[in-house]
Coordinates of C-alpha atoms in Angstrom, one line a residue:
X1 CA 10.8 -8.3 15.9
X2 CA 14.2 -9.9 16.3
X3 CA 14.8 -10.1 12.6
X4 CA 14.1 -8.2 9.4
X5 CA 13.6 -8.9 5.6
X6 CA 16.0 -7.2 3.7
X7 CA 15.4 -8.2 0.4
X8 CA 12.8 -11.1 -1.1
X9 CA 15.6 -13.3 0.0
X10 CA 17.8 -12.4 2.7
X11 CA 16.2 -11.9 6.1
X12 CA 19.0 -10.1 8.7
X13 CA 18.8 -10.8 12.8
X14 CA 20.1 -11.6 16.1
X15 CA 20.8 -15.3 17.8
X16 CA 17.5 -15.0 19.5
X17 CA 15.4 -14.9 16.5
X18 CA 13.1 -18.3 16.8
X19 CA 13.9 -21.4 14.9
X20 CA 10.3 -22.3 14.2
X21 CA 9.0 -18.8 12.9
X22 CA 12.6 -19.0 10.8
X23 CA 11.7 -21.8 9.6
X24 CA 7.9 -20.9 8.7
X25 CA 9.4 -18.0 6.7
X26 CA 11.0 -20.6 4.2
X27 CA 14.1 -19.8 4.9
X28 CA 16.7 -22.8 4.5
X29 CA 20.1 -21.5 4.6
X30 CA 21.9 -19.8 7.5
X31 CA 24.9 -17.5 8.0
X32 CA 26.3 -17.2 11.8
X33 CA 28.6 -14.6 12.1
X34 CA 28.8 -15.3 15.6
X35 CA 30.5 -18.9 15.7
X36 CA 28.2 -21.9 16.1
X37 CA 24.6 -21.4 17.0
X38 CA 21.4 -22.8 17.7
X39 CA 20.8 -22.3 13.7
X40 CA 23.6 -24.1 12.2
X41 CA 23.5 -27.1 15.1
X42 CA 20.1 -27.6 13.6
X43 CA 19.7 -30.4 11.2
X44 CA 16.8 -28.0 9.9
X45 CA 18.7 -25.9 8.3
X46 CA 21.7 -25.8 5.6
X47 CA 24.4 -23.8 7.7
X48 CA 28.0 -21.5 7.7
X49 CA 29.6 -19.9 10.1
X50 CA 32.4 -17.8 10.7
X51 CA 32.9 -16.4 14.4
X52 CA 34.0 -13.1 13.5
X53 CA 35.0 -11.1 16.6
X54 CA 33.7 -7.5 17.0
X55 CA 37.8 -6.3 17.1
X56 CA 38.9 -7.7 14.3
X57 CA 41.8 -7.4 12.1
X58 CA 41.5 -6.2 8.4
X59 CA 43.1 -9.1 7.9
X60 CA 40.5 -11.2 9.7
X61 CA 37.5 -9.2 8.4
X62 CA 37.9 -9.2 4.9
X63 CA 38.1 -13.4 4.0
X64 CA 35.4 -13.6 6.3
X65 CA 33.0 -11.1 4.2
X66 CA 34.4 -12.8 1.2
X67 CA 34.0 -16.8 2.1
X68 CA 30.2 -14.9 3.4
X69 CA 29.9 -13.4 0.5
X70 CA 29.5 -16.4 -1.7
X71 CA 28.2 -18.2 0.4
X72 CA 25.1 -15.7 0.2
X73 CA 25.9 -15.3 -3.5
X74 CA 25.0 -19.0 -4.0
X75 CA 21.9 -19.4 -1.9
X76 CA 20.4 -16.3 -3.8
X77 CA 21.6 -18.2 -7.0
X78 CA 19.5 -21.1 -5.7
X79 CA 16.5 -19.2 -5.1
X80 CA 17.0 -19.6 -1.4
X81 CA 16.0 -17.8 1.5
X82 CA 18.8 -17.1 3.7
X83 CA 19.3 -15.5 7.6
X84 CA 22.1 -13.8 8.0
X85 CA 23.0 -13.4 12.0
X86 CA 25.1 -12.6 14.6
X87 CA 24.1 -12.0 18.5
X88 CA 21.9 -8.6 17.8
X89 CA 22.1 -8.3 13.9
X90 CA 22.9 -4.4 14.8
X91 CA 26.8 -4.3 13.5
X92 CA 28.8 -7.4 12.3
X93 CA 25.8 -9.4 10.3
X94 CA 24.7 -5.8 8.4
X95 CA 28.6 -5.4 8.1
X96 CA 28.7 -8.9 6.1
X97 CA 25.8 -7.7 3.8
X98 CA 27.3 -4.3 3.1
X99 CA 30.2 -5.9 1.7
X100 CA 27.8 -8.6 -0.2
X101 CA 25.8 -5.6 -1.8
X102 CA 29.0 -4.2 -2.9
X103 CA 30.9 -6.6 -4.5
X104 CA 28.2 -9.1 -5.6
X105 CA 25.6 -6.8 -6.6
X106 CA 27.7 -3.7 -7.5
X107 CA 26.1 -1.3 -5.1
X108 CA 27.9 1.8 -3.6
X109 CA 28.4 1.7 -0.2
X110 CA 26.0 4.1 0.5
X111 CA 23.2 2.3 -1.2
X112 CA 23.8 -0.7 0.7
X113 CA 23.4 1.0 4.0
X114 CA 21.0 3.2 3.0
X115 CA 18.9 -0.2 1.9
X116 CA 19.9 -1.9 4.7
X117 CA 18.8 1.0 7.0
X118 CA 15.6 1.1 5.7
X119 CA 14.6 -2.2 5.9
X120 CA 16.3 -2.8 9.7
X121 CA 16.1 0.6 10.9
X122 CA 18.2 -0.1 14.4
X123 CA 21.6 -1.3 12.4
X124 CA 24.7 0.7 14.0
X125 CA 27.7 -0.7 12.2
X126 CA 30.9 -0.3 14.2
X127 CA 32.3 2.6 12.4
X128 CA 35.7 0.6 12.1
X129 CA 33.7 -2.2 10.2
X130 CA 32.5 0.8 7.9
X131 CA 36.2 2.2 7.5
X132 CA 37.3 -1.3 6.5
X133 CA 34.0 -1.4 4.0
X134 CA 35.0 2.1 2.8
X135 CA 38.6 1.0 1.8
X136 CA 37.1 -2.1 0.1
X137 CA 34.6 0.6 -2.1
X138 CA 37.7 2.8 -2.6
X139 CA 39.2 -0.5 -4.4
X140 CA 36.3 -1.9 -6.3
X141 CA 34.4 1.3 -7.3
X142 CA 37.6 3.6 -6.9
X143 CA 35.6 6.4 -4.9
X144 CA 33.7 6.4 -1.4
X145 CA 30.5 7.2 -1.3
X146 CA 29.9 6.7 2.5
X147 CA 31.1 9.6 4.8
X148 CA 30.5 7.6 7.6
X149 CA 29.6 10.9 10.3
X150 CA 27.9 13.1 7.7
X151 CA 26.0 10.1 6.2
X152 CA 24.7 8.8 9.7
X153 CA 23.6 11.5 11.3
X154 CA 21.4 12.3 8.0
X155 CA 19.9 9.0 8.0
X156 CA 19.5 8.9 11.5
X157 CA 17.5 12.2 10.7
X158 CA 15.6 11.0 8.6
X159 CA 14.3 7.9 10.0
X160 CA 14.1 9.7 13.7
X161 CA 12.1 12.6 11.9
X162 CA 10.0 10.2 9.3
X163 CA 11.4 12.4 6.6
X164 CA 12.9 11.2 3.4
X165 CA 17.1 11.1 3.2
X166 CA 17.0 14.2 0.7
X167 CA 15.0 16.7 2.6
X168 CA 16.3 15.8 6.1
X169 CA 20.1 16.6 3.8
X170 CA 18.6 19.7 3.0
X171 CA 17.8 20.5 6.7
X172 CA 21.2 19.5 7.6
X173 CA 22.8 21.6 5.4
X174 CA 20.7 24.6 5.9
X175 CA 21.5 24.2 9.7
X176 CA 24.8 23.5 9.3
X177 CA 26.1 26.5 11.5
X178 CA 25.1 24.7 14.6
X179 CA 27.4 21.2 15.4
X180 CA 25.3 17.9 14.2
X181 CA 24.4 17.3 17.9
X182 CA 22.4 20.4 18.6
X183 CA 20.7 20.5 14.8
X184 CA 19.8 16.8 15.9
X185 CA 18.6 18.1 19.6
X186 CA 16.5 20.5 17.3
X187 CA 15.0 18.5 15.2
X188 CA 14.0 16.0 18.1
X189 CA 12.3 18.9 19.5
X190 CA 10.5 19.8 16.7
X191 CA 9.3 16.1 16.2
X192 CA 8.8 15.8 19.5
X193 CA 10.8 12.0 19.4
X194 CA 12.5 10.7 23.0
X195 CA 15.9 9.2 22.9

């Protein structure tokens, strides 16, 4: 599927996600993170977008999270579904709801992934997004809850292995002698996963 429900209202995707199955969904509103697209040139649907480049600036990232941010603020205020998008819905569109879930809905930045995750289990946020996202929980909730390598290779673990975040932690940090990549190489063996 090219799109996934995160919540009871926002649904998170790529460009190539069907208008007409969007549609039957309910959803309304859309959010292009990747500049003008089939979805907001629609008369179907009410539409923002912001054409926020992969490399971006600090500078460039954060108003667009923030003019994003209330815009998916209000639609949720208005009881109405809303997609969220860029081309693959793997790193900038997830990027746009961490910082939502943070500063709208006061979650720590490690909730919001871990939510994210779970409900759109091939998300890969550029890990400069996520150091720019980590600064912006250092100011609002005045810690960081995300350590972006030890935090993603646990998760990764745990959805790889079909084990819950806490025990494949526990695994992790019994194993710890051996480097991330060769526990990981383990475990895949164990499971018996490919990839």
């Amino acid at each position: 599927m090219s799109y996934s429900q995160i919540s009871p209202l926002i649904y998170l995707g790529g460009i190539e996600t069907d208008l007409m199955e969007i549609k039957s969904k309910g959803i309304k509103t859309i959010l292009s993170l990747c500049g003008r697209s089939k979805f907001t040139r629609s008369n179907v649907f009410e539409s923002k977008f912001y054409d926020l480049k992969p490399l971006c600036t600090s500078e460039q990232f954060i108003p667009i999270c923030e003019g994003s941010s209330k815009y998916i603020s209000k639609a949720i205020s208005d009881s109405k579904k809303i997609y969220v998008h860029c081309s693959y819905g793997i790193s900038r569109s997830p990027s746009i709801l961490l910082y939502y879930y943070m500063t709208k809905e006061k979650k720590s930045l490690f909730e919001a992934y871990t939510l994210i995750k779970r409900n759109r289990t091939k998300i890969n946020v550029d890990p400069y997004l996520l150091g720019l996202l980590s600064k912006v929980e250092q100011e609002t909730f005045g810690s960081v809850s995300f350590k972006a390598n030890y935090h993603l290779e646990i998760i990764s673990l745990s959805y790889k292995c079909d084990i819950d975040y806490s025990t494949a932690e526990k695994a992790f940090l019994e194993n710890n002698k051996n480097s991330s990549q060769a526990f990981l190489s383990l475990m895949k063996k164990r499971f018996n996963i490919q990839n």
